[in-house]
Amino acid sequence: MPEVRQLLAEAAARLGDRSEAAILLAHALGKSRTWLVAHADDPADASDVAAVAALVERRAAGEPVAYLTGHRGFWTLELEVTPATLIPRPETELLVELALAKLPREGSPSVADLGTGSGAIALAIARECPHARVLATDASAAALAVARRNAAANRIDNVAFVESDWFEALEAKRLDLVVSNPPYIAADDPHLAQADLRFEPASALASGPDGLDDIRRIVDGAQAHLIPGGWLLFEHGWDQGNAARDLLEAAGYDEVFTAQDLEQRDRVSGGRSRFI
């Protein structure tokens, strides 16, 4: 039987990425990556060899590592992900940082995360602000089921989940903060047929000919659900900062801004509902 080190070397050679190979090998064996190092000389049985080979071939065909392992780290959380949800990405943590900076420090501020998917943004905010009341919405019942399981697994109980097409289920609710990572890729963008995006839900990625259809709906609808002085923050594409600010300003928001991610690319825009 091959040793663990041989399995890792063969997987790394097939994928051209030792880190991904180690993640898949550890998942297949039900062990940690530290264990792989400490037990590199251990023999692997036939079922382990077959399990590793199957995962490696699926990854070589382009299937995302997060879907193969069923989880992805985000913020301080370990989250379940499935093909019903987008895979949480590090750049989205900027949206969480900005949301935390805008939340009132006293009382029980109310937050809505629109299109929550795996629950990443809502749960990160709720973890850091246990005094906040967070509402997580999604039009996908399957995505909401994943988000609920993530809340339970991370023992976060100050988030409520509701099936809703953007603001549909919010009724007359007024909020201190609305956040969203909506679809923002143009429908004909060739990247949708490449790499990991091929496997993620198209409805959570693409939004009209310029990628801004859902952002327009969010910008137009949020003020009816924000308290005076409440904030709207949303993620968008690196080349959409100017358009995002134009939409916010045209809708009458104050203190409109765009923040850049670690690669100095426009990533999150927002504005404040006017005081009346």
Tab-separated table of N, CA and C in Angstrom, residues 140-232:
chain	number	residue	atom	x	y	z
A	140	SER	N	-33.613	31.616	-1.929
A	140	SER	CA	-33.393	30.180	-2.068
A	140	SER	C	-33.625	29.470	-0.740
A	141	ALA	N	-34.621	28.584	-0.701
A	141	ALA	CA	-34.871	27.807	0.505
A	141	ALA	C	-33.689	26.890	0.816
A	142	ALA	N	-33.047	26.364	-0.228
A	142	ALA	CA	-31.906	25.474	-0.021
A	142	ALA	C	-30.736	26.218	0.614
A	143	ALA	N	-30.496	27.453	0.170
A	143	ALA	CA	-29.425	28.250	0.770
A	143	ALA	C	-29.741	28.571	2.226
A	144	LEU	N	-30.981	28.925	2.502
A	144	LEU	CA	-31.364	29.241	3.877
A	144	LEU	C	-31.184	28.042	4.806
A	145	ALA	N	-31.433	26.845	4.303
A	145	ALA	CA	-31.229	25.648	5.122
A	145	ALA	C	-29.762	25.513	5.510
A	146	VAL	N	-28.865	25.803	4.570
A	146	VAL	CA	-27.434	25.774	4.869
A	146	VAL	C	-27.095	26.841	5.908
A	147	ALA	N	-27.626	28.055	5.730
A	147	ALA	CA	-27.340	29.152	6.661
A	147	ALA	C	-27.821	28.826	8.064
A	148	ARG	N	-28.999	28.215	8.177
A	148	ARG	CA	-29.509	27.839	9.505
A	148	ARG	C	-28.593	26.818	10.163
A	149	ARG	N	-28.125	25.853	9.375
A	149	ARG	CA	-27.211	24.851	9.949
A	149	ARG	C	-25.910	25.503	10.398
A	150	ASN	N	-25.438	26.487	9.645
A	150	ASN	CA	-24.209	27.178	10.040
A	150	ASN	C	-24.400	27.965	11.330
A	151	ALA	N	-25.563	28.577	11.492
A	151	ALA	CA	-25.839	29.294	12.742
A	151	ALA	C	-25.816	28.325	13.915
A	152	ALA	N	-26.447	27.177	13.749
A	152	ALA	CA	-26.488	26.189	14.827
A	152	ALA	C	-25.095	25.638	15.123
A	153	ALA	N	-24.343	25.324	14.073
A	153	ALA	CA	-23.012	24.746	14.261
A	153	ALA	C	-22.066	25.712	14.955
A	154	ASN	N	-22.232	27.022	14.691
A	154	ASN	CA	-21.370	28.029	15.304
A	154	ASN	C	-21.979	28.643	16.572
A	155	ARG	N	-23.121	28.099	16.988
A	155	ARG	CA	-23.794	28.507	18.229
A	155	ARG	C	-24.068	30.015	18.251
A	156	ILE	N	-24.614	30.486	17.162
A	156	ILE	CA	-24.994	31.900	17.033
A	156	ILE	C	-26.518	31.951	17.011
A	157	ASP	N	-27.104	32.621	17.992
A	157	ASP	CA	-28.557	32.579	18.126
A	157	ASP	C	-29.242	33.932	17.966
A	158	ASN	N	-28.488	34.970	17.562
A	158	ASN	CA	-29.114	36.274	17.374
A	158	ASN	C	-29.328	36.597	15.893
A	159	VAL	N	-29.577	35.547	15.096
A	159	VAL	CA	-29.892	35.694	13.678
A	159	VAL	C	-31.197	34.961	13.390
A	160	ALA	N	-32.100	35.639	12.705
A	160	ALA	CA	-33.329	35.020	12.213
A	160	ALA	C	-33.222	34.875	10.696
A	161	PHE	N	-33.850	33.848	10.161
A	161	PHE	CA	-33.759	33.566	8.729
A	161	PHE	C	-35.153	33.581	8.110
A	162	VAL	N	-35.261	34.192	6.942
A	162	VAL	CA	-36.554	34.258	6.273
A	162	VAL	C	-36.361	34.187	4.765
A	163	GLU	N	-37.214	33.414	4.109
A	163	GLU	CA	-37.169	33.329	2.649
A	163	GLU	C	-37.776	34.593	2.070
A	164	SER	N	-37.016	35.292	1.248
A	164	SER	CA	-37.477	36.577	0.732
A	164	SER	C	-36.689	36.969	-0.502
A	165	ASP	N	-37.379	37.550	-1.468
A	165	ASP	CA	-36.739	38.132	-2.648
A	165	ASP	C	-36.388	39.578	-2.301
A	166	TRP	N	-35.162	39.785	-1.916
A	166	TRP	CA	-34.682	41.076	-1.432
A	166	TRP	C	-35.558	41.594	-0.293
A	167	PHE	N	-36.318	42.690	-0.482
A	167	PHE	CA	-37.046	43.306	0.630
A	167	PHE	C	-38.457	42.747	0.829
A	168	GLU	N	-38.836	41.778	0.027
A	168	GLU	CA	-40.217	41.314	-0.024
A	168	GLU	C	-40.803	40.999	1.354
A	169	ALA	N	-40.061	40.308	2.204
A	169	ALA	CA	-40.596	39.863	3.488
A	169	ALA	C	-40.323	40.834	4.634
A	170	LEU	N	-39.690	41.961	4.343
A	170	LEU	CA	-39.354	42.886	5.420
A	170	LEU	C	-40.540	43.748	5.845
A	171	GLU	N	-41.549	43.846	4.983
A	171	GLU	CA	-42.748	44.622	5.272
A	171	GLU	C	-42.369	46.033	5.719
A	172	ALA	N	-42.821	46.453	6.904
A	172	ALA	CA	-42.547	47.828	7.350
A	172	ALA	C	-41.348	47.904	8.293
A	173	LYS	N	-40.567	46.840	8.349
A	173	LYS	CA	-39.428	46.800	9.270
A	173	LYS	C	-38.434	47.902	8.955
A	174	ARG	N	-37.940	48.570	10.015
A	174	ARG	CA	-36.923	49.613	9.887
A	174	ARG	C	-35.633	49.135	10.542
A	175	LEU	N	-34.516	49.418	9.886
A	175	LEU	CA	-33.237	48.827	10.273
A	175	LEU	C	-32.153	49.884	10.423
A	176	ASP	N	-31.178	49.568	11.269
A	176	ASP	CA	-30.010	50.436	11.390
A	176	ASP	C	-29.032	50.228	10.241
A	177	LEU	N	-29.039	49.024	9.675
A	177	LEU	CA	-28.037	48.672	8.667
A	177	LEU	C	-28.593	47.615	7.729
A	178	VAL	N	-28.393	47.816	6.444
A	178	VAL	CA	-28.681	46.797	5.427
A	178	VAL	C	-27.375	46.478	4.716
A	179	VAL	N	-27.038	45.200	4.629
A	179	VAL	CA	-25.823	44.773	3.931
A	179	VAL	C	-26.196	43.718	2.899
A	180	SER	N	-25.383	43.615	1.869
A	180	SER	CA	-25.637	42.599	0.856
A	180	SER	C	-24.388	42.345	0.026
A	181	ASN	N	-24.219	41.085	-0.343
A	181	ASN	CA	-23.270	40.707	-1.391
A	181	ASN	C	-24.103	40.121	-2.524
A	182	PRO	N	-24.692	40.988	-3.352
A	182	PRO	CA	-25.645	40.526	-4.367
A	182	PRO	C	-24.941	40.018	-5.615
A	183	PRO	N	-25.686	39.419	-6.534
A	183	PRO	CA	-25.109	39.114	-7.850
A	183	PRO	C	-24.673	40.422	-8.521
A	184	TYR	N	-23.474	40.428	-9.130
A	184	TYR	CA	-23.042	41.671	-9.781
A	184	TYR	C	-22.197	41.431	-11.034
A	185	ILE	N	-22.260	40.226	-11.579
A	185	ILE	CA	-21.526	39.936	-12.807
A	185	ILE	C	-22.478	40.087	-13.995
A	186	ALA	N	-21.994	40.686	-15.073
A	186	ALA	CA	-22.810	40.821	-16.279
A	186	ALA	C	-23.186	39.443	-16.821
A	187	ALA	N	-24.405	39.314	-17.301
A	187	ALA	CA	-24.925	38.007	-17.712
A	187	ALA	C	-24.108	37.348	-18.814
A	188	ASP	N	-23.448	38.157	-19.663
A	188	ASP	CA	-22.666	37.587	-20.768
A	188	ASP	C	-21.165	37.564	-20.469
A	189	ASP	N	-20.797	37.757	-19.226
A	189	ASP	CA	-19.380	37.749	-18.871
A	189	ASP	C	-18.796	36.349	-19.082
A	190	PRO	N	-17.728	36.219	-19.852
A	190	PRO	CA	-17.161	34.889	-20.123
A	190	PRO	C	-16.614	34.189	-18.881
A	191	HIS	N	-16.324	34.943	-17.808
A	191	HIS	CA	-15.807	34.320	-16.589
A	191	HIS	C	-16.824	33.367	-15.961
A	192	LEU	N	-18.104	33.549	-16.261
A	192	LEU	CA	-19.128	32.671	-15.699
A	192	LEU	C	-18.968	31.231	-16.177
A	193	ALA	N	-18.277	31.041	-17.275
A	193	ALA	CA	-18.068	29.699	-17.820
A	193	ALA	C	-16.673	29.172	-17.502
A	194	GLN	N	-15.997	29.825	-16.552
A	194	GLN	CA	-14.620	29.446	-16.239
A	194	GLN	C	-14.457	29.122	-14.755
A	195	ALA	N	-13.451	28.296	-14.471
A	195	ALA	CA	-12.996	28.019	-13.102
A	195	ALA	C	-14.163	27.694	-12.169
A	196	ASP	N	-14.047	28.130	-10.897
A	196	ASP	CA	-15.040	27.782	-9.885
A	196	ASP	C	-16.430	28.290	-10.220
A	197	LEU	N	-16.525	29.426	-10.936
A	197	LEU	CA	-17.826	30.030	-11.196
A	197	LEU	C	-18.755	29.098	-11.964
A	198	ARG	N	-18.186	28.153	-12.710
A	198	ARG	CA	-19.023	27.210	-13.462
A	198	ARG	C	-19.902	26.374	-12.551
A	199	PHE	N	-19.467	26.197	-11.306
A	199	PHE	CA	-20.147	25.287	-10.391
A	199	PHE	C	-21.023	26.017	-9.369
A	200	GLU	N	-20.900	27.328	-9.278
A	200	GLU	CA	-21.670	28.082	-8.303
A	200	GLU	C	-23.018	28.482	-8.899
A	201	PRO	N	-24.025	28.740	-8.046
A	201	PRO	CA	-25.372	29.041	-8.567
A	201	PRO	C	-25.391	30.316	-9.403
A	202	ALA	N	-25.815	30.199	-10.651
A	202	ALA	CA	-25.798	31.345	-11.564
A	202	ALA	C	-26.663	32.491	-11.049
A	203	SER	N	-27.763	32.155	-10.363
A	203	SER	CA	-28.662	33.199	-9.864
A	203	SER	C	-28.009	34.061	-8.800
A	204	ALA	N	-26.942	33.565	-8.184
A	204	ALA	CA	-26.235	34.323	-7.159
A	204	ALA	C	-25.017	35.048	-7.714
A	205	LEU	N	-24.798	34.926	-9.023
A	205	LEU	CA	-23.623	35.526	-9.646
A	205	LEU	C	-23.964	36.634	-10.639
A	206	ALA	N	-24.887	36.360	-11.548
A	206	ALA	CA	-25.147	37.275	-12.663
A	206	ALA	C	-26.404	38.104	-12.428
A	207	SER	N	-26.372	39.342	-12.932
A	207	SER	CA	-27.498	40.245	-12.710
A	207	SER	C	-27.638	41.248	-13.858
A	208	GLY	N	-28.220	40.786	-14.949
A	208	GLY	CA	-28.516	41.683	-16.046
A	208	GLY	C	-27.330	41.975	-16.936
A	209	PRO	N	-27.545	42.763	-17.986
A	209	PRO	CA	-26.502	43.003	-18.989
A	209	PRO	C	-25.278	43.731	-18.461
A	210	ASP	N	-25.427	44.556	-17.404
A	210	ASP	CA	-24.271	45.259	-16.844
A	210	ASP	C	-23.921	44.789	-15.439
A	211	GLY	N	-24.611	43.773	-14.957
A	211	GLY	CA	-24.343	43.236	-13.625
A	211	GLY	C	-24.936	44.042	-12.490
A	212	LEU	N	-25.680	45.087	-12.793
A	212	LEU	CA	-26.147	46.017	-11.754
A	212	LEU	C	-27.645	45.931	-11.474
A	213	ASP	N	-28.358	45.010	-12.103
A	213	ASP	CA	-29.808	44.970	-11.923
A	213	ASP	C	-30.212	44.805	-10.460
A	214	ASP	N	-29.602	43.859	-9.763
A	214	ASP	CA	-29.969	43.628	-8.361
A	214	ASP	C	-29.467	44.746	-7.457
A	215	ILE	N	-28.315	45.300	-7.757
A	215	ILE	CA	-27.833	46.438	-6.990
A	215	ILE	C	-28.800	47.617	-7.113
A	216	ARG	N	-29.345	47.830	-8.302
A	216	ARG	CA	-30.337	48.903	-8.465
A	216	ARG	C	-31.544	48.661	-7.558
A	217	ARG	N	-32.014	47.414	-7.517
A	217	ARG	CA	-33.177	47.100	-6.675
A	217	ARG	C	-32.868	47.343	-5.208
A	218	ILE	N	-31.672	46.971	-4.798
A	218	ILE	CA	-31.296	47.146	-3.392
A	218	ILE	C	-31.165	48.621	-3.041
A	219	VAL	N	-30.490	49.379	-3.892
A	219	VAL	CA	-30.312	50.816	-3.640
A	219	VAL	C	-31.667	51.519	-3.609
A	220	ASP	N	-32.536	51.184	-4.549
A	220	ASP	CA	-33.839	51.838	-4.617
A	220	ASP	C	-34.743	51.447	-3.451
A	221	GLY	N	-34.619	50.215	-2.986
A	221	GLY	CA	-35.540	49.734	-1.955
A	221	GLY	C	-35.094	49.923	-0.526
A	222	ALA	N	-33.814	50.120	-0.287
A	222	ALA	CA	-33.300	50.098	1.083
A	222	ALA	C	-33.793	51.258	1.928
A	223	GLN	N	-33.923	52.441	1.338
A	223	GLN	CA	-34.267	53.603	2.169
A	223	GLN	C	-35.614	53.448	2.861
A	224	ALA	N	-36.525	52.703	2.272
A	224	ALA	CA	-37.826	52.480	2.900
A	224	ALA	C	-37.709	51.598	4.135
A	225	HIS	N	-36.555	50.962	4.308
A	225	HIS	CA	-36.371	50.053	5.435
A	225	HIS	C	-35.249	50.491	6.375
A	226	LEU	N	-34.660	51.649	6.117
A	226	LEU	CA	-33.611	52.175	6.989
A	226	LEU	C	-34.179	53.263	7.892
A	227	ILE	N	-33.725	53.288	9.136
A	227	ILE	CA	-34.054	54.409	9.993
A	227	ILE	C	-33.318	55.636	9.458
A	228	PRO	N	-33.749	56.852	9.776
A	228	PRO	CA	-32.973	58.032	9.378
A	228	PRO	C	-31.540	57.920	9.914
A	229	GLY	N	-30.578	58.049	9.015
A	229	GLY	CA	-29.183	57.898	9.406
A	229	GLY	C	-28.668	56.477	9.335
A	230	GLY	N	-29.548	55.528	8.930
A	230	GLY	CA	-29.108	54.144	8.779
A	230	GLY	C	-28.260	53.967	7.531
A	231	TRP	N	-27.499	52.890	7.489
A	231	TRP	CA	-26.536	52.675	6.411
A	231	TRP	C	-26.923	51.513	5.509
A	232	LEU	N	-26.629	51.676	4.234
A	232	LEU	CA	-26.664	50.603	3.245
A	232	LEU	C	-25.246	50.357	2.769
